[in-house]
PDB file of C-alpha atoms in Angstrom:
ATOM      1  CA  GLN A   1     133.867  68.719 -30.811  1.00 68.00           C
ATOM      2  CA  LYS A   2     136.879  70.799 -31.770  1.00 76.00           C
ATOM      3  CA  GLU A   3     136.927  72.380 -35.217  1.00 88.00           C
ATOM      4  CA  VAL A   4     140.358  70.912 -35.902  1.00 93.00           C
ATOM      5  CA  GLU A   5     141.600  67.620 -34.503  1.00 94.00           C
ATOM      6  CA  GLN A   6     145.271  66.697 -34.474  1.00 94.00           C
ATOM      7  CA  ASP A   7     146.931  63.805 -32.665  1.00 86.00           C
ATOM      8  CA  PRO A   8     149.327  65.428 -30.145  1.00 82.00           C
ATOM      9  CA  GLY A   9     151.692  62.447 -30.246  1.00 87.00           C
ATOM     10  CA  PRO A  10     154.468  62.389 -29.275  1.00 93.00           C
ATOM     11  CA  LEU A  11     155.879  60.769 -32.373  1.00 96.00           C
ATOM     12  CA  SER A  12     159.390  59.313 -32.364  1.00 97.00           C
ATOM     13  CA  VAL A  13     161.039  58.062 -35.555  1.00 97.00           C
ATOM     14  CA  PRO A  14     164.568  57.063 -36.592  1.00 97.00           C
ATOM     15  CA  GLU A  15     166.566  59.347 -38.841  1.00 98.00           C
ATOM     16  CA  GLY A  16     165.694  58.819 -42.498  1.00 97.00           C
ATOM     17  CA  ALA A  17     162.148  57.635 -41.823  1.00 98.00           C
ATOM     18  CA  ILE A  18     159.025  59.215 -43.285  1.00 97.00           C
ATOM     19  CA  VAL A  19     157.051  61.287 -40.825  1.00 97.00           C
ATOM     20  CA  SER A  20     153.292  61.335 -41.382  1.00 97.00           C
ATOM     21  CA  LEU A  21     151.160  63.981 -39.704  1.00 97.00           C
ATOM     22  CA  ASN A  22     147.402  64.369 -40.003  1.00 97.00           C
ATOM     23  CA  CYS A  23     144.550  66.688 -39.124  1.00 97.00           C
ATOM     24  CA  THR A  24     140.829  66.368 -39.551  1.00 96.00           C
ATOM     25  CA  TYR A  25     138.346  69.212 -39.490  1.00 96.00           C
ATOM     26  CA  SER A  26     134.623  69.735 -39.296  1.00 94.00           C
ATOM     27  CA  ASN A  27     134.082  73.104 -40.990  1.00 93.00           C
ATOM     28  CA  SER A  28     133.495  72.525 -44.691  1.00 92.00           C
ATOM     29  CA  ALA A  29     133.970  76.264 -45.314  1.00 91.00           C
ATOM     30  CA  PHE A  30     137.707  76.062 -44.624  1.00 92.00           C
ATOM     31  CA  GLN A  31     139.564  76.834 -47.812  1.00 89.00           C
ATOM     32  CA  TYR A  32     143.097  77.757 -46.741  1.00 91.00           C
ATOM     33  CA  PHE A  33     145.336  75.106 -45.193  1.00 94.00           C
ATOM     34  CA  MET A  34     148.737  75.558 -43.609  1.00 94.00           C
ATOM     35  CA  TRP A  35     151.370  73.565 -41.785  1.00 96.00           C
ATOM     36  CA  TYR A  36     153.686  75.207 -39.303  1.00 95.00           C
ATOM     37  CA  ARG A  37     156.783  73.999 -37.489  1.00 96.00           C
ATOM     38  CA  GLN A  38     157.428  75.328 -34.018  1.00 94.00           C
ATOM     39  CA  TYR A  39     160.643  74.837 -32.103  1.00 93.00           C
ATOM     40  CA  SER A  40     160.568  75.162 -28.352  1.00 88.00           C
ATOM     41  CA  ARG A  41     159.987  78.746 -27.217  1.00 85.00           C
ATOM     42  CA  LYS A  42     159.875  80.105 -30.749  1.00 90.00           C
ATOM     43  CA  GLY A  43     157.111  81.406 -32.976  1.00 92.00           C
ATOM     44  CA  PRO A  44     155.583  79.044 -35.583  1.00 93.00           C
ATOM     45  CA  GLU A  45     157.363  78.922 -38.927  1.00 93.00           C
ATOM     46  CA  LEU A  46     155.312  78.408 -42.091  1.00 92.00           C
ATOM     47  CA  LEU A  47     156.189  75.181 -43.903  1.00 94.00           C
ATOM     48  CA  MET A  48     153.426  74.650 -46.418  1.00 93.00           C
ATOM     49  CA  TYR A  49     150.378  76.529 -47.636  1.00 90.00           C
ATOM     50  CA  THR A  50     147.659  75.319 -49.963  1.00 90.00           C
ATOM     51  CA  TYR A  51     144.105  76.253 -50.830  1.00 85.00           C
ATOM     52  CA  SER A  52     142.913  73.327 -52.905  1.00 82.00           C
ATOM     53  CA  SER A  53     142.564  69.584 -52.709  1.00 88.00           C
ATOM     54  CA  GLY A  54     145.495  67.564 -53.912  1.00 90.00           C
ATOM     55  CA  ASN A  55     149.206  67.376 -53.247  1.00 92.00           C
ATOM     56  CA  LYS A  56     151.816  70.071 -52.934  1.00 94.00           C
ATOM     57  CA  GLU A  57     155.495  69.268 -52.696  1.00 95.00           C
ATOM     58  CA  ASP A  58     158.368  71.397 -51.467  1.00 94.00           C
ATOM     59  CA  GLY A  59     161.683  69.637 -51.036  1.00 96.00           C
ATOM     60  CA  ARG A  60     161.282  66.916 -48.424  1.00 97.00           C
ATOM     61  CA  PHE A  61     157.801  68.111 -47.488  1.00 97.00           C
ATOM     62  CA  THR A  62     154.518  67.059 -49.114  1.00 97.00           C
ATOM     63  CA  ALA A  63     151.153  68.455 -48.088  1.00 96.00           C
ATOM     64  CA  GLN A  64     147.918  66.703 -48.983  1.00 96.00           C
ATOM     65  CA  VAL A  65     144.424  68.089 -48.755  1.00 96.00           C
ATOM     66  CA  ASP A  66     141.266  66.053 -49.191  1.00 95.00           C
ATOM     67  CA  LYS A  67     138.340  68.421 -48.834  1.00 93.00           C
ATOM     68  CA  SER A  68     135.762  65.715 -49.436  1.00 93.00           C
ATOM     69  CA  SER A  69     137.025  63.823 -46.389  1.00 94.00           C
ATOM     70  CA  LYS A  70     137.978  66.974 -44.453  1.00 95.00           C
ATOM     71  CA  TYR A  71     141.454  65.607 -43.948  1.00 95.00           C
ATOM     72  CA  ILE A  72     144.902  67.073 -44.430  1.00 97.00           C
ATOM     73  CA  SER A  73     148.335  65.500 -44.122  1.00 97.00           C
ATOM     74  CA  LEU A  74     151.971  66.491 -44.046  1.00 97.00           C
ATOM     75  CA  PHE A  75     154.716  64.046 -44.998  1.00 97.00           C
ATOM     76  CA  ILE A  76     158.376  64.602 -44.231  1.00 98.00           C
ATOM     77  CA  ARG A  77     160.733  62.396 -46.237  1.00 98.00           C
ATOM     78  CA  ASP A  78     164.261  61.496 -45.173  1.00 98.00           C
ATOM     79  CA  SER A  79     163.647  62.961 -41.733  1.00 98.00           C
ATOM     80  CA  GLN A  80     166.554  64.592 -39.934  1.00 97.00           C
ATOM     81  CA  PRO A  81     167.183  65.275 -36.236  1.00 97.00           C
ATOM     82  CA  SER A  82     166.733  68.960 -37.064  1.00 96.00           C
ATOM     83  CA  ASP A  83     163.111  68.161 -37.976  1.00 97.00           C
ATOM     84  CA  SER A  84     162.432  67.467 -34.297  1.00 97.00           C
ATOM     85  CA  ALA A  85     159.788  70.030 -33.378  1.00 96.00           C
ATOM     86  CA  THR A  86     156.081  70.495 -32.871  1.00 95.00           C
ATOM     87  CA  TYR A  87     154.040  70.614 -36.075  1.00 97.00           C
ATOM     88  CA  LEU A  88     150.801  72.548 -36.164  1.00 96.00           C
ATOM     89  CA  CYS A  89     148.110  72.378 -38.801  1.00 96.00           C
ATOM     90  CA  ALA A  90     146.055  75.508 -39.367  1.00 94.00           C
ATOM     91  CA  MET A  91     143.138  76.350 -41.589  1.00 92.00           C
ATOM     92  CA  SER A  92     140.691  79.137 -42.246  1.00 89.00           C
ATOM     93  CA  GLU A  93     137.731  80.245 -44.295  1.00 85.00           C
ATOM     94  CA  ASP A  94     138.509  83.941 -43.993  1.00 80.00           C
ATOM     95  CA  TYR A  95     140.963  85.854 -41.850  1.00 77.00           C
ATOM     96  CA  LYS A  96     140.763  83.842 -38.609  1.00 82.00           C
ATOM     97  CA  LEU A  97     142.880  80.714 -38.276  1.00 88.00           C
ATOM     98  CA  SER A  98     141.891  77.550 -36.461  1.00 90.00           C
ATOM     99  CA  PHE A  99     144.781  75.447 -35.182  1.00 92.00           C
ATOM    100  CA  GLY A 100     145.280  71.834 -34.359  1.00 93.00           C
ATOM    101  CA  ALA A 101     146.781  70.979 -30.976  1.00 90.00           C
ATOM    102  CA  GLY A 102     150.178  70.289 -32.544  1.00 93.00           C
ATOM    103  CA  THR A 103     152.111  67.023 -32.869  1.00 95.00           C
ATOM    104  CA  THR A 104     155.500  66.760 -31.197  1.00 94.00           C
ATOM    105  CA  VAL A 105     157.987  64.890 -33.378  1.00 97.00           C
ATOM    106  CA  THR A 106     161.391  63.555 -32.353  1.00 97.00           C
ATOM    107  CA  VAL A 107     163.766  62.235 -35.007  1.00 97.00           C
ATOM    108  CA  ARG A 108     166.375  59.984 -33.423  1.00 97.00           C
ATOM    109  CA  ALA A 109     169.899  60.078 -34.822  1.00 94.00           C
TER     110      ALA A 109
ATOM    111  CA  GLY B   1     157.918  84.978 -46.806  1.00 68.00           C
ATOM    112  CA  ALA B   2     156.824  88.077 -44.964  1.00 76.00           C
ATOM    113  CA  VAL B   3     158.689  89.051 -41.800  1.00 87.00           C
ATOM    114  CA  VAL B   4     157.034  89.819 -38.500  1.00 91.00           C
ATOM    115  CA  SER B   5     159.385  90.998 -35.786  1.00 93.00           C
ATOM    116  CA  GLN B   6     158.347  90.688 -32.157  1.00 96.00           C
ATOM    117  CA  HIS B   7     160.083  92.134 -29.097  1.00 96.00           C
ATOM    118  CA  PRO B   8     161.065  91.376 -26.444  1.00 97.00           C
ATOM    119  CA  SER B   9     161.653  87.656 -26.792  1.00 95.00           C
ATOM    120  CA  ARG B  10     161.690  87.198 -23.056  1.00 96.00           C
ATOM    121  CA  VAL B  11     160.626  89.387 -20.145  1.00 97.00           C
ATOM    122  CA  ILE B  12     160.432  88.907 -16.404  1.00 97.00           C
ATOM    123  CA  CYS B  13     158.394  91.400 -14.418  1.00 96.00           C
ATOM    124  CA  LYS B  14     157.110  91.870 -10.913  1.00 97.00           C
ATOM    125  CA  SER B  15     153.499  91.209 -10.067  1.00 97.00           C
ATOM    126  CA  GLY B  16     151.417  94.357 -10.456  1.00 97.00           C
ATOM    127  CA  THR B  17     153.525  95.967 -13.150  1.00 97.00           C
ATOM    128  CA  SER B  18     152.693  96.348 -16.838  1.00 97.00           C
ATOM    129  CA  VAL B  19     154.544  94.879 -19.776  1.00 97.00           C
ATOM    130  CA  LYS B  20     154.426  96.007 -23.396  1.00 97.00           C
ATOM    131  CA  ILE B  21     155.067  93.640 -26.288  1.00 97.00           C
ATOM    132  CA  GLU B  22     155.728  95.057 -29.754  1.00 96.00           C
ATOM    133  CA  CYS B  23     155.064  93.447 -33.078  1.00 96.00           C
ATOM    134  CA  ARG B  24     156.298  94.987 -36.323  1.00 93.00           C
ATOM    135  CA  SER B  25     155.743  93.991 -39.916  1.00 89.00           C
ATOM    136  CA  LEU B  26     159.065  94.612 -41.646  1.00 89.00           C
ATOM    137  CA  ASP B  27     158.301  94.194 -45.330  1.00 84.00           C
ATOM    138  CA  PHE B  28     154.558  94.627 -45.676  1.00 84.00           C
ATOM    139  CA  GLN B  29     151.719  96.680 -44.286  1.00 84.00           C
ATOM    140  CA  ALA B  30     149.860  94.791 -41.594  1.00 83.00           C
ATOM    141  CA  THR B  31     146.302  96.022 -41.686  1.00 85.00           C
ATOM    142  CA  THR B  32     145.371  93.288 -39.252  1.00 89.00           C
ATOM    143  CA  MET B  33     147.437  91.720 -36.485  1.00 92.00           C
ATOM    144  CA  PHE B  34     146.446  88.681 -34.463  1.00 94.00           C
ATOM    145  CA  TRP B  35     147.571  88.137 -30.884  1.00 96.00           C
ATOM    146  CA  TYR B  36     147.816  84.615 -29.500  1.00 95.00           C
ATOM    147  CA  ARG B  37     148.634  83.059 -26.180  1.00 95.00           C
ATOM    148  CA  GLN B  38     150.186  79.623 -25.869  1.00 92.00           C
ATOM    149  CA  PHE B  39     150.510  77.508 -22.742  1.00 87.00           C
ATOM    150  CA  PRO B  40     153.140  74.747 -22.536  1.00 83.00           C
ATOM    151  CA  LYS B  41     152.408  71.827 -24.857  1.00 78.00           C
ATOM    152  CA  GLN B  42     149.180  73.432 -26.042  1.00 82.00           C
ATOM    153  CA  SER B  43     148.160  75.056 -29.281  1.00 84.00           C
ATOM    154  CA  LEU B  44     147.762  78.736 -29.948  1.00 90.00           C
ATOM    155  CA  MET B  45     144.748  80.466 -28.467  1.00 91.00           C
ATOM    156  CA  LEU B  46     143.574  83.585 -30.258  1.00 93.00           C
ATOM    157  CA  MET B  47     143.227  86.448 -27.801  1.00 95.00           C
ATOM    158  CA  ALA B  48     142.342  89.368 -30.030  1.00 95.00           C
ATOM    159  CA  THR B  49     142.446  90.806 -33.509  1.00 93.00           C
ATOM    160  CA  SER B  50     143.757  94.321 -33.960  1.00 91.00           C
ATOM    161  CA  ASN B  51     143.004  96.485 -36.955  1.00 88.00           C
ATOM    162  CA  GLU B  52     144.991  99.577 -37.816  1.00 86.00           C
ATOM    163  CA  GLY B  53     143.233 102.706 -36.653  1.00 84.00           C
ATOM    164  CA  SER B  54     140.355 101.004 -34.875  1.00 85.00           C
ATOM    165  CA  LYS B  55     139.570  99.162 -31.668  1.00 88.00           C
ATOM    166  CA  ALA B  56     140.691  95.587 -31.262  1.00 92.00           C
ATOM    167  CA  THR B  57     138.248  92.710 -31.277  1.00 93.00           C
ATOM    168  CA  TYR B  58     138.682  90.432 -28.289  1.00 96.00           C
ATOM    169  CA  GLU B  59     137.811  86.759 -28.109  1.00 94.00           C
ATOM    170  CA  GLN B  60     135.351  85.564 -25.523  1.00 94.00           C
ATOM    171  CA  GLY B  61     136.872  85.344 -22.065  1.00 94.00           C
ATOM    172  CA  VAL B  62     139.775  87.700 -22.777  1.00 95.00           C
ATOM    173  CA  GLU B  63     139.775  90.801 -20.577  1.00 94.00           C
ATOM    174  CA  LYS B  64     140.195  93.829 -22.813  1.00 93.00           C
ATOM    175  CA  ASP B  65     141.127  96.062 -19.877  1.00 94.00           C
ATOM    176  CA  LYS B  66     143.922  93.706 -18.906  1.00 96.00           C
ATOM    177  CA  PHE B  67     145.293  93.064 -22.383  1.00 97.00           C
ATOM    178  CA  LEU B  68     145.462  96.442 -24.080  1.00 96.00           C
ATOM    179  CA  ILE B  69     146.063  96.353 -27.790  1.00 94.00           C
ATOM    180  CA  ASN B  70     147.099  99.320 -29.878  1.00 91.00           C
ATOM    181  CA  HIS B  71     147.513  99.275 -33.655  1.00 90.00           C
ATOM    182  CA  ALA B  72     148.361 102.868 -34.440  1.00 83.00           C
ATOM    183  CA  SER B  73     150.216 102.265 -37.690  1.00 88.00           C
ATOM    184  CA  LEU B  74     150.321  99.770 -40.532  1.00 88.00           C
ATOM    185  CA  THR B  75     153.623  98.374 -39.297  1.00 90.00           C
ATOM    186  CA  LEU B  76     153.252  98.310 -35.516  1.00 92.00           C
ATOM    187  CA  SER B  77     150.866  96.649 -33.107  1.00 94.00           C
ATOM    188  CA  THR B  78     151.424  96.456 -29.362  1.00 95.00           C
ATOM    189  CA  LEU B  79     150.012  94.303 -26.590  1.00 97.00           C
ATOM    190  CA  THR B  80     150.253  95.627 -23.046  1.00 97.00           C
ATOM    191  CA  VAL B  81     149.622  93.270 -20.170  1.00 97.00           C
ATOM    192  CA  THR B  82     148.457  95.543 -17.373  1.00 97.00           C
ATOM    193  CA  SER B  83     148.813  94.804 -13.661  1.00 96.00           C
ATOM    194  CA  ALA B  84     150.392  91.478 -14.488  1.00 96.00           C
ATOM    195  CA  HIS B  85     149.941  88.519 -12.193  1.00 96.00           C
ATOM    196  CA  PRO B  86     151.698  85.139 -12.132  1.00 96.00           C
ATOM    197  CA  GLU B  87     148.769  83.523 -13.953  1.00 95.00           C
ATOM    198  CA  ASP B  88     149.503  85.820 -16.904  1.00 96.00           C
ATOM    199  CA  SER B  89     152.839  84.084 -17.366  1.00 96.00           C
ATOM    200  CA  SER B  90     152.709  82.548 -20.809  1.00 95.00           C
ATOM    201  CA  PHE B  91     154.059  82.651 -24.345  1.00 95.00           C
ATOM    202  CA  TYR B  92     152.525  85.460 -26.410  1.00 97.00           C
ATOM    203  CA  ILE B  93     152.763  85.465 -30.199  1.00 96.00           C
ATOM    204  CA  CYS B  94     151.629  87.929 -32.848  1.00 96.00           C
ATOM    205  CA  SER B  95     150.748  87.086 -36.413  1.00 94.00           C
ATOM    206  CA  SER B  96     149.687  88.783 -39.607  1.00 90.00           C
ATOM    207  CA  ARG B  97     148.428  87.689 -43.017  1.00 84.00           C
ATOM    208  CA  PRO B  98     149.714  90.006 -45.758  1.00 79.00           C
ATOM    209  CA  GLY B  99     147.389  88.751 -48.429  1.00 71.00           C
ATOM    210  CA  ALA B 100     144.652  87.073 -46.412  1.00 60.00           C
ATOM    211  CA  THR B 101     146.324  83.774 -47.254  1.00 72.00           C
ATOM    212  CA  GLU B 102     149.154  82.274 -45.249  1.00 80.00           C
ATOM    213  CA  ALA B 103     149.911  83.750 -41.833  1.00 85.00           C
ATOM    214  CA  PHE B 104     153.350  84.746 -40.591  1.00 89.00           C
ATOM    215  CA  PHE B 105     154.269  84.787 -36.943  1.00 93.00           C
ATOM    216  CA  GLY B 106     156.548  86.772 -34.720  1.00 94.00           C
ATOM    217  CA  GLN B 107     159.233  85.078 -32.684  1.00 94.00           C
ATOM    218  CA  GLY B 108     157.081  85.059 -29.579  1.00 95.00           C
ATOM    219  CA  THR B 109     157.509  86.623 -26.125  1.00 97.00           C
ATOM    220  CA  ARG B 110     157.900  84.528 -23.033  1.00 96.00           C
ATOM    221  CA  LEU B 111     156.438  86.473 -20.125  1.00 97.00           C
ATOM    222  CA  THR B 112     157.214  85.437 -16.575  1.00 96.00           C
ATOM    223  CA  VAL B 113     155.510  87.313 -13.757  1.00 97.00           C
ATOM    224  CA  VAL B 114     157.128  86.847 -10.365  1.00 96.00           C
TER     225      VAL B 114
END
């Protein structure tokens, strides 16, 4: 069983829709949670970072962490074609990150 | 956020030659740098962790003599792929965590060995 599970998709939504991305994990020691966006042939770009259960909002992005269920989510509101990318969840208990497989999202104009 | 600059972004080399990839932290001191490899449509695979002034720690299955890592200063870490072969063709990415919290990544290097 992988430490971090993420549905690879692909996920295709119309412009303006809400994109919902999820990851589950097995290591209860994870305490730092991140979401990254990666465009083709580019390095991952940090979108959201949190270290506690609950919600964190930044513009159109909302990150949710539920440590009791070992489940994290990222919501993208009013999705735009420029949001088309691969989204990676990442988490850690110390310095080493564990990544999900990444979900490829396409927002159709 | 912190800036990690990686060069080159793309390199093509002949089989048997060596390629050096540089990763610089521009606005913070990177005590630790992480090197990843990513195959198409797959997630990042940690290859090694480099610490300034000491030997790198390699993940299981990664050949340390093939992937030489040097972290001589707090702002520069390098990965050298020695005697490259076509199977080494991949996307290599470096990363650092300024405050042991969120990680910042370089732009990535696409290596093609012909």
